[in-house]
mmCIF file with all atom_site columns, C-alpha atoms in Angstrom:
data_model
loop_
_atom_site.group_PDB
_atom_site.id
_atom_site.type_symbol
_atom_site.label_atom_id
_atom_site.label_alt_id
_atom_site.label_comp_id
_atom_site.label_asym_id
_atom_site.label_entity_id
_atom_site.label_seq_id
_atom_site.pdbx_PDB_ins_code
_atom_site.Cartn_x
_atom_site.Cartn_y
_atom_site.Cartn_z
_atom_site.occupancy
_atom_site.B_iso_or_equiv
_atom_site.pdbx_formal_charge
_atom_site.auth_seq_id
_atom_site.auth_comp_id
_atom_site.auth_asym_id
_atom_site.auth_atom_id
_atom_site.pdbx_PDB_model_num
ATOM 1  C CA . MET A 1 1  ? 0.060   -0.078 0.059  1.00 0.00 ? 1  MET A CA 1
ATOM 2  C CA . GLN A 1 2  ? 1.355   3.506  -0.819 1.00 0.00 ? 2  GLN A CA 1
ATOM 3  C CA . ASP A 1 3  ? 1.598   6.491  1.758  1.00 0.00 ? 3  ASP A CA 1
ATOM 4  C CA . LEU A 1 4  ? 3.024   9.798  1.822  1.00 0.00 ? 4  LEU A CA 1
ATOM 5  C CA . PRO A 1 5  ? 6.924   9.677  2.165  1.00 0.00 ? 5  PRO A CA 1
ATOM 6  C CA . VAL A 1 6  ? 8.146   10.239 5.663  1.00 0.00 ? 6  VAL A CA 1
ATOM 7  C CA . LEU A 1 7  ? 10.704  13.305 5.881  1.00 0.00 ? 7  LEU A CA 1
ATOM 8  C CA . LYS A 1 8  ? 11.242  12.790 9.577  1.00 0.00 ? 8  LYS A CA 1
ATOM 9  C CA . ALA A 1 9  ? 9.705   10.849 12.475 1.00 0.00 ? 9  ALA A CA 1
ATOM 10 C CA . THR A 1 10 ? 10.184  11.577 16.175 1.00 0.00 ? 10 THR A CA 1
ATOM 11 C CA . GLU A 1 11 ? 8.405   10.650 19.377 1.00 0.00 ? 11 GLU A CA 1
ATOM 12 C CA . MET A 1 12 ? 6.200   13.546 18.817 1.00 0.00 ? 12 MET A CA 1
ATOM 13 C CA . ILE A 1 13 ? 5.310   13.908 15.275 1.00 0.00 ? 13 ILE A CA 1
ATOM 14 C CA . THR A 1 14 ? 5.741   12.356 11.817 1.00 0.00 ? 14 THR A CA 1
ATOM 15 C CA . VAL A 1 15 ? 6.290   14.822 9.325  1.00 0.00 ? 15 VAL A CA 1
ATOM 16 C CA . ARG A 1 16 ? 5.468   13.746 5.735  1.00 0.00 ? 16 ARG A CA 1
ATOM 17 C CA . SER A 1 17 ? 6.159   15.043 2.223  1.00 0.00 ? 17 SER A CA 1
ATOM 18 C CA . VAL A 1 18 ? 4.041   16.176 -0.886 1.00 0.00 ? 18 VAL A CA 1
ATOM 19 C CA . ASP A 1 19 ? 5.441   17.700 -3.539 1.00 0.00 ? 19 ASP A CA 1
ATOM 20 C CA . GLY A 1 20 ? 8.529   18.748 -1.457 1.00 0.00 ? 20 GLY A CA 1
ATOM 21 C CA . GLN A 1 21 ? 6.300   20.392 0.987  1.00 0.00 ? 21 GLN A CA 1
ATOM 22 C CA . SER A 1 22 ? 6.402   19.159 4.861  1.00 0.00 ? 22 SER A CA 1
ATOM 23 C CA . VAL A 1 23 ? 2.774   18.017 5.771  1.00 0.00 ? 23 VAL A CA 1
ATOM 24 C CA . PHE A 1 24 ? 1.032   16.154 8.401  1.00 0.00 ? 24 PHE A CA 1
ATOM 25 C CA . THR A 1 25 ? -1.594  13.652 7.995  1.00 0.00 ? 25 THR A CA 1
ATOM 26 C CA . MET A 1 26 ? -4.809  13.191 10.437 1.00 0.00 ? 26 MET A CA 1
ATOM 27 C CA . PRO A 1 27 ? -3.383  10.167 12.282 1.00 0.00 ? 27 PRO A CA 1
ATOM 28 C CA . ASP A 1 28 ? -0.051  12.155 12.600 1.00 0.00 ? 28 ASP A CA 1
ATOM 29 C CA . ILE A 1 29 ? -1.946  14.827 14.065 1.00 0.00 ? 29 ILE A CA 1
ATOM 30 C CA . ALA A 1 30 ? -3.959  12.658 16.434 1.00 0.00 ? 30 ALA A CA 1
ATOM 31 C CA . ALA A 1 31 ? -0.954  10.697 17.501 1.00 0.00 ? 31 ALA A CA 1
ATOM 32 C CA . ALA A 1 32 ? 0.759   14.103 18.323 1.00 0.00 ? 32 ALA A CA 1
ATOM 33 C CA . LEU A 1 33 ? -2.015  15.284 20.326 1.00 0.00 ? 33 LEU A CA 1
ATOM 34 C CA . HIS A 1 34 ? -2.550  12.034 21.820 1.00 0.00 ? 34 HIS A CA 1
ATOM 35 C CA . VAL A 1 35 ? -6.185  11.909 20.945 1.00 0.00 ? 35 VAL A CA 1
ATOM 36 C CA . ASP A 1 36 ? -8.342  9.508  18.901 1.00 0.00 ? 36 ASP A CA 1
ATOM 37 C CA . PRO A 1 37 ? -8.051  9.910  15.135 1.00 0.00 ? 37 PRO A CA 1
ATOM 38 C CA . ALA A 1 38 ? -11.761 9.894  14.969 1.00 0.00 ? 38 ALA A CA 1
ATOM 39 C CA . LEU A 1 39 ? -11.863 13.113 17.119 1.00 0.00 ? 39 LEU A CA 1
ATOM 40 C CA . VAL A 1 40 ? -9.520  14.958 14.588 1.00 0.00 ? 40 VAL A CA 1
ATOM 41 C CA . ARG A 1 41 ? -11.623 13.888 11.639 1.00 0.00 ? 41 ARG A CA 1
ATOM 42 C CA . LYS A 1 42 ? -14.861 14.900 13.619 1.00 0.00 ? 42 LYS A CA 1
ATOM 43 C CA . GLN A 1 43 ? -13.225 18.250 14.381 1.00 0.00 ? 43 GLN A CA 1
ATOM 44 C CA . PHE A 1 44 ? -12.206 18.983 10.739 1.00 0.00 ? 44 PHE A CA 1
ATOM 45 C CA . SER A 1 45 ? -15.581 18.243 9.359  1.00 0.00 ? 45 SER A CA 1
ATOM 46 C CA . ARG A 1 46 ? -17.148 20.364 12.148 1.00 0.00 ? 46 ARG A CA 1
ATOM 47 C CA . ASN A 1 47 ? -14.617 23.306 11.450 1.00 0.00 ? 47 ASN A CA 1
ATOM 48 C CA . VAL A 1 48 ? -13.907 22.583 7.535  1.00 0.00 ? 48 VAL A CA 1
ATOM 49 C CA . ASP A 1 49 ? -14.321 26.264 6.774  1.00 0.00 ? 49 ASP A CA 1
ATOM 50 C CA . ALA A 1 50 ? -11.623 27.333 8.899  1.00 0.00 ? 50 ALA A CA 1
ATOM 51 C CA . TRP A 1 51 ? -9.071  25.574 6.546  1.00 0.00 ? 51 TRP A CA 1
ATOM 52 C CA . GLY A 1 52 ? -7.889  27.302 3.522  1.00 0.00 ? 52 GLY A CA 1
ATOM 53 C CA . ALA A 1 53 ? -6.989  25.415 0.332  1.00 0.00 ? 53 ALA A CA 1
ATOM 54 C CA . ASP A 1 54 ? -3.399  26.324 1.074  1.00 0.00 ? 54 ASP A CA 1
ATOM 55 C CA . GLU A 1 55 ? -3.573  24.658 4.439  1.00 0.00 ? 55 GLU A CA 1
ATOM 56 C CA . THR A 1 56 ? -5.106  21.194 3.402  1.00 0.00 ? 56 THR A CA 1
ATOM 57 C CA . SER A 1 57 ? -5.723  18.882 0.397  1.00 0.00 ? 57 SER A CA 1
ATOM 58 C CA . VAL A 1 58 ? -6.144  15.303 -0.732 1.00 0.00 ? 58 VAL A CA 1
ATOM 59 C CA . CYS A 1 59 ? -3.652  12.967 -2.099 1.00 0.00 ? 59 CYS A CA 1
ATOM 60 C CA . HIS A 1 60 ? -5.382  9.974  -4.111 1.00 0.00 ? 60 HIS A CA 1
ATOM 61 C CA . PHE A 1 61 ? -3.525  6.946  -4.428 1.00 0.00 ? 61 PHE A CA 1
ATOM 62 C CA . ASP A 1 62 ? -4.516  3.653  -6.381 1.00 0.00 ? 62 ASP A CA 1
ATOM 63 C CA . THR A 1 63 ? -4.037  0.654  -4.437 1.00 0.00 ? 63 THR A CA 1
ATOM 64 C CA . GLY A 1 64 ? -4.704  -2.954 -5.089 1.00 0.00 ? 64 GLY A CA 1
ATOM 65 C CA . ALA A 1 65 ? -7.993  -2.666 -3.069 1.00 0.00 ? 65 ALA A CA 1
ATOM 66 C CA . GLY A 1 66 ? -8.941  0.651  -5.083 1.00 0.00 ? 66 GLY A CA 1
ATOM 67 C CA . LEU A 1 67 ? -8.449  4.190  -4.544 1.00 0.00 ? 67 LEU A CA 1
ATOM 68 C CA . ARG A 1 68 ? -7.368  5.729  -1.398 1.00 0.00 ? 68 ARG A CA 1
ATOM 69 C CA . ASP A 1 69 ? -7.645  9.295  -0.335 1.00 0.00 ? 69 ASP A CA 1
ATOM 70 C CA . ILE A 1 70 ? -5.172  10.680 2.389  1.00 0.00 ? 70 ILE A CA 1
ATOM 71 C CA . ARG A 1 71 ? -5.926  14.173 3.833  1.00 0.00 ? 71 ARG A CA 1
ATOM 72 C CA . TRP A 1 72 ? -3.075  16.262 4.626  1.00 0.00 ? 72 TRP A CA 1
ATOM 73 C CA . PHE A 1 73 ? -2.136  19.645 6.177  1.00 0.00 ? 73 PHE A CA 1
ATOM 74 C CA . THR A 1 74 ? 0.373   21.954 6.148  1.00 0.00 ? 74 THR A CA 1
ATOM 75 C CA . SER A 1 75 ? 2.173   23.146 9.366  1.00 0.00 ? 75 SER A CA 1
ATOM 76 C CA . ARG A 1 76 ? -0.235  26.282 9.642  1.00 0.00 ? 76 ARG A CA 1
ATOM 77 C CA . GLY A 1 77 ? -3.321  23.641 9.008  1.00 0.00 ? 77 GLY A CA 1
ATOM 78 C CA . ALA A 1 78 ? -1.935  21.359 11.495 1.00 0.00 ? 78 ALA A CA 1
ATOM 79 C CA . MET A 1 79 ? -1.713  24.122 14.077 1.00 0.00 ? 79 MET A CA 1
ATOM 80 C CA . ARG A 1 80 ? -5.422  24.798 13.823 1.00 0.00 ? 80 ARG A CA 1
ATOM 81 C CA . PHE A 1 81 ? -6.043  21.434 15.439 1.00 0.00 ? 81 PHE A CA 1
ATOM 82 C CA . CYS A 1 82 ? -4.362  22.823 18.442 1.00 0.00 ? 82 CYS A CA 1
ATOM 83 C CA . ARG A 1 83 ? -7.047  25.319 18.786 1.00 0.00 ? 83 ARG A CA 1
ATOM 84 C CA . TYR A 1 84 ? -10.161 22.880 17.856 1.00 0.00 ? 84 TYR A CA 1
ATOM 85 C CA . VAL A 1 85 ? -8.954  19.627 19.426 1.00 0.00 ? 85 VAL A CA 1
ATOM 86 C CA . LYS A 1 86 ? -8.141  19.382 23.197 1.00 0.00 ? 86 LYS A CA 1
#
C-alpha cells in the first residue's frame, strides 16, 4: 500500500512530504495530540471552513484494493488543531 513519504519521525510527530512540502496527516496529528483519530476527523468536519485551500488537500493513491484518499495539512493547517482539538 502506498503512503506519503516520511521526511522525519520523532516520538512527538511524523512529518511527511507532498511535492517537496512538509505536511501532516490526520493520524499524525492525532498521535501528536494523544487523541483518537476519529476526534481529529470529527473536528475537521465540524470546522472545515476554517482551513484554507493552501492549508489542506487530499492525495489520491491507487492501491490494489482501490482508490485511497489521504488528507494532509501544512504546518499552519495542523496548528489549527491545537485550537480545535483539546
